[in-house]
Coordinates of C-alpha atoms and ligand atoms in Angstrom, one line a residue:
X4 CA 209.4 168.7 43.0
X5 CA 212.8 170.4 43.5
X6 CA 215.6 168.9 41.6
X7 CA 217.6 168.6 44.4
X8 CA 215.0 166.9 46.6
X9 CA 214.6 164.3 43.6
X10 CA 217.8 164.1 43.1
X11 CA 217.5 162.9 46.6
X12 CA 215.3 160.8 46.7
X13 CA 216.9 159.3 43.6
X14 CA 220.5 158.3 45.3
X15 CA 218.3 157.0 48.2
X16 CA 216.1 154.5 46.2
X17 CA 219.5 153.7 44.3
X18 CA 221.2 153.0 47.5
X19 CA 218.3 150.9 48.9
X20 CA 218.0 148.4 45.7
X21 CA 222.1 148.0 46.0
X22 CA 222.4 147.3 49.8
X23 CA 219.2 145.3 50.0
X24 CA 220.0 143.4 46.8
X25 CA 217.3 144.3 44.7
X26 CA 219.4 145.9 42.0
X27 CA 223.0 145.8 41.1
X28 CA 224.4 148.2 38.8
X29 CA 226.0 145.2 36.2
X30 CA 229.9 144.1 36.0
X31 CA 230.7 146.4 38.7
X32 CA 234.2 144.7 39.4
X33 CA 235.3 145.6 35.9
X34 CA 233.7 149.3 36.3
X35 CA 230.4 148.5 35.2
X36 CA 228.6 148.4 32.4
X37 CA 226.4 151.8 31.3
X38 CA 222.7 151.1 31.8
X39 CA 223.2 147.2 32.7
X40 CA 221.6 146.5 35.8
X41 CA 222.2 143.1 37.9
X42 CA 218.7 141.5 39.6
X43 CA 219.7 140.3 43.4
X44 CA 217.5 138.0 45.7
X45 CA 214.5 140.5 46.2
X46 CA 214.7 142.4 43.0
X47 CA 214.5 138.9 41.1
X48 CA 211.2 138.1 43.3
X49 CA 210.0 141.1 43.0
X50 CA 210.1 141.2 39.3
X51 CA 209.0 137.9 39.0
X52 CA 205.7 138.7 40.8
X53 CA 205.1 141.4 38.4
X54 CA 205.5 139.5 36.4
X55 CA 202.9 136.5 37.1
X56 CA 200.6 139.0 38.2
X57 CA 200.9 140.3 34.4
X58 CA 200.8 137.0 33.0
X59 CA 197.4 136.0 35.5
X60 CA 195.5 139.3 34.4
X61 CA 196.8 138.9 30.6
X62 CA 196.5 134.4 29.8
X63 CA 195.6 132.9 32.8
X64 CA 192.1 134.7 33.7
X65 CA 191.1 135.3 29.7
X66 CA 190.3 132.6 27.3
X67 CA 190.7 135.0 24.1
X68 CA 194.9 135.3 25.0
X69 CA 197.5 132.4 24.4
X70 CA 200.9 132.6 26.2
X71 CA 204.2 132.7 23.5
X72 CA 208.3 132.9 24.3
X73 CA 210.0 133.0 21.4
X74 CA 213.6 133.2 20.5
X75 CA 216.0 136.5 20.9
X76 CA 217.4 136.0 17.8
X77 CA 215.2 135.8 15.1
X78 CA 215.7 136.0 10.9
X79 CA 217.5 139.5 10.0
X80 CA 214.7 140.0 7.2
X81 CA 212.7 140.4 10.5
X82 CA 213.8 143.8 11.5
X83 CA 214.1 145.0 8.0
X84 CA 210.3 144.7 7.1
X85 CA 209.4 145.8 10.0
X86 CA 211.0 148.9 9.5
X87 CA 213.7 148.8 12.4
X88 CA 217.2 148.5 10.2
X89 CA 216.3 151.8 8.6
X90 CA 214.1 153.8 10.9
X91 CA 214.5 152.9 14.7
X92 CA 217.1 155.5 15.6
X93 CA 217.2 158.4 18.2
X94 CA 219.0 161.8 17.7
X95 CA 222.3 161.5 19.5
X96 CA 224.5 164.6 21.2
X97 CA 227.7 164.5 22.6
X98 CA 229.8 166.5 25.2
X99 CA 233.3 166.6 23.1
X100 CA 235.1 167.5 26.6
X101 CA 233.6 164.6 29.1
X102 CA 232.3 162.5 26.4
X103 CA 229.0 162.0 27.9
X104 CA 226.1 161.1 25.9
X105 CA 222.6 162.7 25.8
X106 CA 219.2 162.2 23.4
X107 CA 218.1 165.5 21.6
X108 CA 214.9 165.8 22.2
X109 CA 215.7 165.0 26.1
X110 CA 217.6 167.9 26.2
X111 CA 214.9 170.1 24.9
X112 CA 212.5 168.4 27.2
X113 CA 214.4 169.9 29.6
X114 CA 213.3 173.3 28.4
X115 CA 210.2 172.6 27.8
X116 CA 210.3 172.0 24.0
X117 CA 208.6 169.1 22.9
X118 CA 210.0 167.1 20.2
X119 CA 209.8 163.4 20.6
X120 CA 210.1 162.1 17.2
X121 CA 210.7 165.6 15.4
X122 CA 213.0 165.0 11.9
X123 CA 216.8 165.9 13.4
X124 CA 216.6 170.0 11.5
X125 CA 214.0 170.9 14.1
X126 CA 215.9 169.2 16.6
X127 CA 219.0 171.1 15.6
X128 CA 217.5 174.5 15.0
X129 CA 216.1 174.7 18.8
X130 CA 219.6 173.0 19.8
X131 CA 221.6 176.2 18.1
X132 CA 218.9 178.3 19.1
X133 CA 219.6 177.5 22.9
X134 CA 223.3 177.7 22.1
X135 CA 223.3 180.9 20.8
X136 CA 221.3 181.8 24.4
X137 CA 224.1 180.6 26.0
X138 CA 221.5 178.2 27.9
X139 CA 223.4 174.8 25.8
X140 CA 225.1 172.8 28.6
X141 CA 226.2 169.0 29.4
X142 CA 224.4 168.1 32.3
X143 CA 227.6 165.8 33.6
X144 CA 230.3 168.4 33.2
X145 CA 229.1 171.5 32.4
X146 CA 231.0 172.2 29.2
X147 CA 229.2 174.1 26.2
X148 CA 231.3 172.6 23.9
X149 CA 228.3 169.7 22.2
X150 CA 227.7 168.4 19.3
X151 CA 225.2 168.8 17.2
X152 CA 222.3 165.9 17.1
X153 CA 222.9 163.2 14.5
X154 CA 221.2 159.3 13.7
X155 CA 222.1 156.4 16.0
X156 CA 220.8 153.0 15.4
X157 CA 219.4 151.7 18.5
X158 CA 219.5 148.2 17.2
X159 CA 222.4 146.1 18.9
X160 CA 224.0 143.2 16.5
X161 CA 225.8 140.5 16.8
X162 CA 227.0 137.6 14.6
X163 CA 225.6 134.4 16.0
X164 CA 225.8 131.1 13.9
X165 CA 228.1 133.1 12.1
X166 CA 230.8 131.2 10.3
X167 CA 233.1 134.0 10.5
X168 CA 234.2 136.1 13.9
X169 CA 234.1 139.1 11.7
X170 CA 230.9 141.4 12.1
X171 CA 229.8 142.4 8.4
X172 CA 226.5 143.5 6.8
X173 CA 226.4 139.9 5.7
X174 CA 226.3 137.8 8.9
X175 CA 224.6 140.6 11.2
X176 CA 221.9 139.1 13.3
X177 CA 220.2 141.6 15.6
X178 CA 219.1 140.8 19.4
X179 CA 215.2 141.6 19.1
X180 CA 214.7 145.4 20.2
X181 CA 210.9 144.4 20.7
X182 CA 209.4 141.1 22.0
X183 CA 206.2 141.2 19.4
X184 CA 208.9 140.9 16.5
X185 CA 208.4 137.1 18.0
X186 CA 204.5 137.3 18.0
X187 CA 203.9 137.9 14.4
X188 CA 206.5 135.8 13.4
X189 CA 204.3 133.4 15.3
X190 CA 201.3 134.3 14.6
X191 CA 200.3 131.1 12.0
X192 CA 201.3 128.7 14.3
X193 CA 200.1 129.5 16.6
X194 CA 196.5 129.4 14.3
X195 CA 197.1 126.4 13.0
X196 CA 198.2 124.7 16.2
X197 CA 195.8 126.2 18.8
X198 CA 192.7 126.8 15.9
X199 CA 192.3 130.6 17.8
X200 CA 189.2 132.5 16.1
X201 CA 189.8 136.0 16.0
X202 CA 189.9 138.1 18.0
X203 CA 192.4 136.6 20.0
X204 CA 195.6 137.5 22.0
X205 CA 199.7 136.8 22.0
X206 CA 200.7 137.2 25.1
X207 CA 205.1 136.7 26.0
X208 CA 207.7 137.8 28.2
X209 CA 211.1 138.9 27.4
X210 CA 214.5 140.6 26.8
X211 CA 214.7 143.2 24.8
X212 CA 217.9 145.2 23.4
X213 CA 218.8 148.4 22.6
X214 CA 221.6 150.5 22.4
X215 CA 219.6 153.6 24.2
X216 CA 221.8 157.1 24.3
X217 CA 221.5 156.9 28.2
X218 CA 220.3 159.6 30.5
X219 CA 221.0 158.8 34.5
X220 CA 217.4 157.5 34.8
X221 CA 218.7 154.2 37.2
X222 CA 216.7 151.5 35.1
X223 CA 213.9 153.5 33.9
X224 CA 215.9 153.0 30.5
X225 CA 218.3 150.3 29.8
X226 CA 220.3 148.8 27.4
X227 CA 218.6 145.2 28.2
X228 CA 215.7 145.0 29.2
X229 CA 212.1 142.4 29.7
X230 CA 209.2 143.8 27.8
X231 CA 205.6 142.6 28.5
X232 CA 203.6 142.5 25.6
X233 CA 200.1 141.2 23.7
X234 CA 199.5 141.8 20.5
X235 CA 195.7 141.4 19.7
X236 CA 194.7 140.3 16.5
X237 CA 191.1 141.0 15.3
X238 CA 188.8 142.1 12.5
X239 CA 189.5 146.5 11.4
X240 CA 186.0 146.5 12.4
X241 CA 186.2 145.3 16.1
X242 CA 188.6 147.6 16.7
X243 CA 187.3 150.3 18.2
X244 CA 185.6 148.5 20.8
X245 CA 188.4 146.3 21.9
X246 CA 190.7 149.5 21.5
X247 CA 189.0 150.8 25.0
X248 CA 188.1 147.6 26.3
X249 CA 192.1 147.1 26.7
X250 CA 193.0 150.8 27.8
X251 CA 190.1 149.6 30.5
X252 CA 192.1 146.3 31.3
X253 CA 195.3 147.9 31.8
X254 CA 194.2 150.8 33.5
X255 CA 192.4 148.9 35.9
X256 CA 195.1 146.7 36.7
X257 CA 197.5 149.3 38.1
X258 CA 195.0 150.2 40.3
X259 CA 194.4 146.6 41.2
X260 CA 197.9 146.5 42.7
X261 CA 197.9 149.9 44.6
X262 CA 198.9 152.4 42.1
X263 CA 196.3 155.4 42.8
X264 CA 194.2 157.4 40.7
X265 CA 196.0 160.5 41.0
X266 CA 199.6 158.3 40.3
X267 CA 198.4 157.9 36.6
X268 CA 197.3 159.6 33.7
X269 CA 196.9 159.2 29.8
X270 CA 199.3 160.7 27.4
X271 CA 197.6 161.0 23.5
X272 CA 200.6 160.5 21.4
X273 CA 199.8 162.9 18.4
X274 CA 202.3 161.9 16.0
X275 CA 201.4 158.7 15.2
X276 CA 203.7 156.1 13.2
X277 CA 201.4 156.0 9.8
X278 CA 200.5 152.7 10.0
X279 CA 198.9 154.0 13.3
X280 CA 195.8 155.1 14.2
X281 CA 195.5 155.5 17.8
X282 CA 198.4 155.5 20.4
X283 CA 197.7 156.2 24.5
X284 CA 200.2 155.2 27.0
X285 CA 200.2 155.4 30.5
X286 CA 202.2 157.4 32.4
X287 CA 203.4 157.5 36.0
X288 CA 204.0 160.2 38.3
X289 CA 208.0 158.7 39.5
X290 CA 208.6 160.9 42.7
X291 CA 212.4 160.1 41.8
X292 CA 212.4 161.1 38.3
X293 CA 210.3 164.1 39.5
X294 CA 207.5 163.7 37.0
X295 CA 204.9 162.0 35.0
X296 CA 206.7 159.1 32.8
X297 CA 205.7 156.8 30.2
X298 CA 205.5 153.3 31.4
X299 CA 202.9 150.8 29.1
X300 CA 202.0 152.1 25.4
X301 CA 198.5 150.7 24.1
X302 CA 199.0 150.9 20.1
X303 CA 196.2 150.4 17.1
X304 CA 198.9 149.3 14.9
X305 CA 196.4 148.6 11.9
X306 CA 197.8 145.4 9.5
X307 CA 200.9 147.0 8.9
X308 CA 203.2 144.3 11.3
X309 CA 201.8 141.3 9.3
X310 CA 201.3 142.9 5.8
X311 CA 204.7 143.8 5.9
X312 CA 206.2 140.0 7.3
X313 CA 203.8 138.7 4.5
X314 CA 205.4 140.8 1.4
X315 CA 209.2 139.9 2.9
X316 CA 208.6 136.0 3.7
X317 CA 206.2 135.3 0.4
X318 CA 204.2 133.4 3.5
X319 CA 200.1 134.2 3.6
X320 CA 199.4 135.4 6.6
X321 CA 195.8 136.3 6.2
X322 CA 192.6 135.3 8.1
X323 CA 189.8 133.5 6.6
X324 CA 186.5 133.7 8.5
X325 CA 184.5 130.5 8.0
X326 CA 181.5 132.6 9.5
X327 CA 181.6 135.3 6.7
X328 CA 183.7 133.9 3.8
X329 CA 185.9 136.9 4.3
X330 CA 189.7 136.7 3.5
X331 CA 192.0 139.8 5.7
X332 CA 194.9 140.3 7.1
X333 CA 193.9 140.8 10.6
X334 CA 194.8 144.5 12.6
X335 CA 196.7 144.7 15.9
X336 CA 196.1 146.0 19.1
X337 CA 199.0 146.1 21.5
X338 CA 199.7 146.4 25.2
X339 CA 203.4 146.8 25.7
X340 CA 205.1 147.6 28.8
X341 CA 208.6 147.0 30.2
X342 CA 209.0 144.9 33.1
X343 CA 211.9 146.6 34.7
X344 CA 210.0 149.7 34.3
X345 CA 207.5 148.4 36.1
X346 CA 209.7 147.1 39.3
X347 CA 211.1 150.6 39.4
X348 CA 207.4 152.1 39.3
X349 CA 206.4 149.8 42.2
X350 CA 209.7 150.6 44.7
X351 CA 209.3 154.1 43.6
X352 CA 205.8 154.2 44.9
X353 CA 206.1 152.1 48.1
X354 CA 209.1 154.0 49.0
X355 CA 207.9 155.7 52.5
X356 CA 209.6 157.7 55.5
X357 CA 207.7 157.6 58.2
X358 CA 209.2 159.2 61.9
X359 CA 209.0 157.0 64.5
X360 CA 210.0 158.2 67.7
X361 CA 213.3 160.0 66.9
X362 CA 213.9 157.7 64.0
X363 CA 213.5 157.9 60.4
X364 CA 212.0 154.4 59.2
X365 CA 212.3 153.6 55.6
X366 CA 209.3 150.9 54.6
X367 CA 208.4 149.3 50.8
X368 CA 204.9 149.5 51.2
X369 CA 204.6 147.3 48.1
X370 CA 201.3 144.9 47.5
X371 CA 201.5 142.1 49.6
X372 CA 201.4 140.0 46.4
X373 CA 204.1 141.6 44.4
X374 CA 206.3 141.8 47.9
X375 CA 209.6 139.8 47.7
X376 CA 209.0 137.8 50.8
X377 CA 205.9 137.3 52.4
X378 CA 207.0 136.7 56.0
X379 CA 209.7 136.6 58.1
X380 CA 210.9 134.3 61.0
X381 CA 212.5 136.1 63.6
X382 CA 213.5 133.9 66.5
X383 CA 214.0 136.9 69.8
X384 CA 216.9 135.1 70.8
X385 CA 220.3 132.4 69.1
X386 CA 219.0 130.3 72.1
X387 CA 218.3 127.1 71.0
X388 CA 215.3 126.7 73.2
X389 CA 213.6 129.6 70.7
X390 CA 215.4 129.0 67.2
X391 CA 214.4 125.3 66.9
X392 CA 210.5 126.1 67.0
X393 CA 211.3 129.2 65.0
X394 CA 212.9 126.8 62.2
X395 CA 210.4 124.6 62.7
X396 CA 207.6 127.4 62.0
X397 CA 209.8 128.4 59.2
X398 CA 210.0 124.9 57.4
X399 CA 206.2 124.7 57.6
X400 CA 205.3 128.2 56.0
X401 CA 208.2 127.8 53.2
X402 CA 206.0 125.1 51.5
X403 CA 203.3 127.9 51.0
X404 CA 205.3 130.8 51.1
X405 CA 208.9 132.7 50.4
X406 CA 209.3 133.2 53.7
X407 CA 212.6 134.4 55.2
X408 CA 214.2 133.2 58.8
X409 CA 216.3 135.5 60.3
X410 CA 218.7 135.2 64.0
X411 CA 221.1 138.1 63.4
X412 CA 221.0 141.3 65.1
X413 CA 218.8 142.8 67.4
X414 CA 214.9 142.1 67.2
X415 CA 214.7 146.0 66.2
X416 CA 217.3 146.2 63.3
X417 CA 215.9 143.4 61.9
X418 CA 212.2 144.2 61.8
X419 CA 214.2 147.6 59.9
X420 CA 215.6 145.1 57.2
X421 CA 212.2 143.2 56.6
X422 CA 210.4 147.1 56.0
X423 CA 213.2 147.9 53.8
X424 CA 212.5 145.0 51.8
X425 CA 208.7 145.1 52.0
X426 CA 208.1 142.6 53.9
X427 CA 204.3 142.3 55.1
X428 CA 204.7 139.9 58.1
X429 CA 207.2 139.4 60.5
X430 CA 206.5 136.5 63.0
X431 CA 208.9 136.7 66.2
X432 CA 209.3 133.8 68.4
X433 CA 209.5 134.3 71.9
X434 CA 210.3 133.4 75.6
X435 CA 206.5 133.0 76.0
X436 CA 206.3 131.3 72.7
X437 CA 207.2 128.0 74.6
X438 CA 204.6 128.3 77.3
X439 CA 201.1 129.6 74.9
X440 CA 202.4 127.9 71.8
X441 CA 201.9 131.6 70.0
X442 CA 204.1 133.8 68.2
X443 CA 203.5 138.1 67.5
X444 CA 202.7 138.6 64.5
X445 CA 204.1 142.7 63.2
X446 CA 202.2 144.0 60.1
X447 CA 204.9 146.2 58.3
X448 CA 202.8 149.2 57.4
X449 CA 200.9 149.5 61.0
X450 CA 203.2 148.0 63.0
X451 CA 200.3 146.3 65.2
X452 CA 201.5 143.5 66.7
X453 CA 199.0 140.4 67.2
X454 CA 199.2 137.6 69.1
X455 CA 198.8 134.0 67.1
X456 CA 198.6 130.5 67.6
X457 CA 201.3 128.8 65.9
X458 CA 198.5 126.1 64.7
X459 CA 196.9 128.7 63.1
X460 CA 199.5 130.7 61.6
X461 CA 199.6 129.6 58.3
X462 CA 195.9 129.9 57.8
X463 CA 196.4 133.6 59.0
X464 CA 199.0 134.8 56.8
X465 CA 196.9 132.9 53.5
X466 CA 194.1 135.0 54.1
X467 CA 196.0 138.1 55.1
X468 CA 198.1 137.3 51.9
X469 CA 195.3 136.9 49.2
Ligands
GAP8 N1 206.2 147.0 20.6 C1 206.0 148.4 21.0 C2 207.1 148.9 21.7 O1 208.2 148.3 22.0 P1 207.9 151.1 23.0 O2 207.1 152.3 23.3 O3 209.2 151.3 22.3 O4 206.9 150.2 22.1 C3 207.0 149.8 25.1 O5 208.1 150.3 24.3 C4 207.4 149.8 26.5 O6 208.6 149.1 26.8 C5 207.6 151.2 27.1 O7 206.4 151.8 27.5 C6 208.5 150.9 28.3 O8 207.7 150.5 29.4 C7 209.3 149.7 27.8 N2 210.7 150.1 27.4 C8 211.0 150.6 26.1 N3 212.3 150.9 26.1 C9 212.8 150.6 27.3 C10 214.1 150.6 27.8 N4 215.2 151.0 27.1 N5 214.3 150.3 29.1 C11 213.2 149.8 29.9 N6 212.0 149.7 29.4 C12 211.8 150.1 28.1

C-alpha cells in the first residue's frame, strides 16, 4: 500500500476512536503522555469483549487451563532470574536536532534489513553504512544529524513500599513488563491448591509496562499495556504434540471471530532465545500500518522460566508424577498476545467505506459479539407519544443486552453514529409503531430493514446475536 494512502487511513482510524470515544490519546490536557492511550465508552467494551471471548476459548470451554490475576508488582529477584534487569533492552537512536526517538533495527526495517535482535555492532555497521549513503534520516524532522544505536532498558521502576522517596538500586521495584512473570511465580499454588495434573494451563489478564522507544504506531505499541497470556506446563515429552495443538487453537480462533485466511500468516522466528526451541507468532496484515504485524507469539520456552525462579528463591518447583515416579521440572508452552493489540487488529479490520448514494459511509463491521453495543433504540421522533415505548423497549433489552437509546439528530445521522461504532442493530420506533405494535429493525452491514413485533424483539436480536 502507498504510504500516503496508509498514512491515510491511519489519521482516519485515529480520528474515529477519538470522536467516537474508543480511544483517547492519555493526559491530553497536560499535552499528553507519549504512547499512553485513554479507553472511552466503546473502546472499554470493545476490549472487554476481547477480552471474555479470550478468556471463554482459553478457561471457560477447557478443563486443562485455570484462570490467575496476580499482582503488578512482584519481588525484584523476579525480573533478575528471569533475565529481564540485564538483558530486556532495545537499541535506542536519537535525532540530536528534534529529539525524537526511534528503535534500530525499526529503522533498518525500513530498508529492508532485517535485524530484530542483532548484537548493537551489526546494528551500527548498517546504521553508518546508510549514513555514509546519505539515505540516514529522522522520519519526524528530517535532520541527518542521529545518533548512533545504544542499550535502553525497557523495564520501568518505581519505588513502592519504599521507605524512602528516593529511587536507588536498593528500593527499585519494577512494574511487571510480562504478565507470566505472575504465572510462574504462581505456579505451586496453584498445584497445591487446585491438585492440577500436568499438562495443564495458567491463564491471566493484565497490565504490562515498558518503556518502548516509540514509533507513531497509534497503540500497536505502548508504554502500558494488557497482555493475554497461558503458560502451559507439561512433560518435554508432550511437547511437541501440544506445541501444534495450540498454534491450532489460536489460529482457529481469529478466524472464529472474522479475521480471514488471507488476513493472517505465520512468522518462524529464527533466532530463538536459547532456552527456546520453537517460536511462531501470528501476524496480521494492518491496512493502517500498511503491512503484516506481529500480534500473539506461541513460545516453547523449555524449563528455563521455572529452573531459573527455583535456583533464585531456594523453593522446589519441580513435578512429581505419581503415575511414573518421575521427578522434573515441568517445560512451557506459551500463548501471549496483547490485548490492546488485538482491539486495534479488530477496528483496523472492520474499518469499511462503502458509497452510498453520493455519500461516503464509514461502518465497523466488527463481530456482532466483540461489537460495543449490540442495539440501538432510536425513537423517529422527541414526541412523547414515540419516546415512551422506545424507553420502554429500551429498559427491556438492557437486562440482556448493552443496548444504547438514542433521540438526538435526525434518524439518518444517527443510524451514521451507530455504523461508526459497530453497532449491529438499530431498532427505530415509529408513527406506525403505535398502531402494529412493531418496530424496523436496520442490520448495519446490509442495511435491510425488517419489520418486528415488539413482543418478539428480544428473542430476535438473541438469536441474531449468538
Ligand atoms: N511472555 C512473552 C512475551 O511477553 P512478547 O513477544 O514480548 O512476548 C507478546 O509479547 C505479545 O504482547 C506481543 O505479540 C504483542 O501482542 C503484545 N505486546 C508486546 N509489547 C507490547 C506493547 N508495547 N504494546 C502493546 N502490545 C504489546
Amino acid at each position: 500500500m502507498p504510504n500516503q494512502a496508509k498514512n491515510n487511513l491511519m489519521e482516519k482510524m485515529i480520528s474515529l476512536c477519538k470522536r467516537r470515544g474508543f480511544v483517547y490519546p492519555s493526559s491530553e490536557i497536560y499535552g499528553g503522555m507519549q504512547a499512553i492511550y485513554d479507553y472511552g465508552h466503546y473502546g472499554t467494551l470493545l476490549k472487554n469483549n476481547i477480552r471474555d471471548a479470550w478468556w471463554k476459548a482459553m478457561v471457560q470451554m477447557r478443563e486443562d487451563v485455570v484462570g490467575l490475576d496476580s499482582a503488578i508488582f512482584m519481588h525484584p529477584t523476579t525480573w533478575i532470574a528471569s533475565g529481564h534487569v540485564a538483558g530486556f533492552n532495545d537499541p535506542q537512536v536519537d535525532c540530536r536536532k528534534c529529539k525524537s526517538r526511534f528503535r534500530a533495527d525499526h529503522i533498518l526495517e525500513e530498508f529492508g534489513i532485517s535485524a530484530d535482535k542483532a548484537p548493537l555492532e551489526e546494528l551500527n555497521k548498517h546504521l553508518e553504512k546508510l549514513r555514509e549513503e546519505k539515505k540516514l534520516k529522522c522520519a519526524n524532522c528530517g535532520s541527518t544529524d542521529l545518533t548512533p544505536a545504544k542499550i535502553f532498558s525497557l523495564m520501568v521502576k518505581s519505588n513502592i513500599g519504599s521507605p524512602t522517596d528516593e529511587l536507588k538500586e536498593e528500593n527499585v521495584v519494577y512494574l511487571r513488563p510480562e504478565t507470566c512473570g505472575g504465572i510462574y511465580l504462581e505456579y505451586k499454588n496453584t498445584v497445591d491448591s487446585l491438585h492440577k495434573k500436568l499438562p495443564f494451563g495458567i491463564a491471566q489478564v493484565g497490565k504490562a509496562f515498558r518503556n518502548e522507544i516509540v514509533a507513531r504506531q497509534f497503540i500497536f505499541r505502548t508504554r502500558e499495556f494488557e497482555q493475554m497470556e497461558m503458560q502451559y506446563f507439561l512433560h518435554p515429552s508432550a511437547m511437541k504434540e501440544k506445541y501444534e495443538m495450540w498454534k491450532n487453537i489460536r489460529w482457529q480462533w481469529y478466524l472464529e471471530y472474522g479475521i480471514k485466511r488471507s488476513e493472517i500468516h505465520w512468522y518462524q522466528h529464527e533466532k530463538l532465545a536459547h532456552y527456546a526451541s520453537e517460536a511462531f507468532d501470528i501476524e496480521y496484515n494492518f491496512k493502517t500500518l500498511g503491512g503484516f504485524k506481529e500480534i500473539e507469539g506461541i513460545h516453547a520456552r523449555g524449563n528455563w522460566d521455572l529452573s531459573q525462579h527455583s535456583k533464585y528463591s531456594g523453593v522446589e518447583l519441580d513435578y512429581f508424577d505419581e503415575k511414573t515416579g518421575e521427578k522434573f521440572i515441568p517445560h512451557i508452552m506459551e500463548t501471549s498476545v496483547g490485548l490492546s493489540r488485538l482491539v486495534f487488529m479488530f477496528l483496523d479490520q472492520a474499518y469499511t467505506e462503502e458509497k452510498v448514494g453520493a455519500e461516503i459511509r464509514v461502518v465497523l463491521k466488527l463481530d456482532k459479539r466483540l461489537a460495543p453495543m449490540k442495539a440501538a433504540v432510536l425513537p423517529l421522533s422527541k414526541k412523547e407519544e414515540l419516546t415512551a415505548p422506545a424507553r420502554e423497549i429500551w429498559n427491556d433489552l438492557k437486562r440482556n443486552f448493552m443496548v444504547e437509546y438514542d433521540e438526538t439528530q435526525s434518524i439518518g445521522k444517527r443510524y451514521r453514529r451507530q455504523d461508526e461504532i459497530g453497532t449491529p442493530y438499530c431498532v427505530t420506533v415509529d408513527f406506525e409503531t403505535l398502531k402494529d405494535k412493531a418496530v424496523t429493525v436496520r442490520n448495519r452491514d446490509t442495511m435491510k430493514q425488517e419489520r418486528i413485533k415488539i413482543k418478539e424483539l428480544g428473542k430476535y436480536l438473541d438469536k441474531k446475536l449468538n
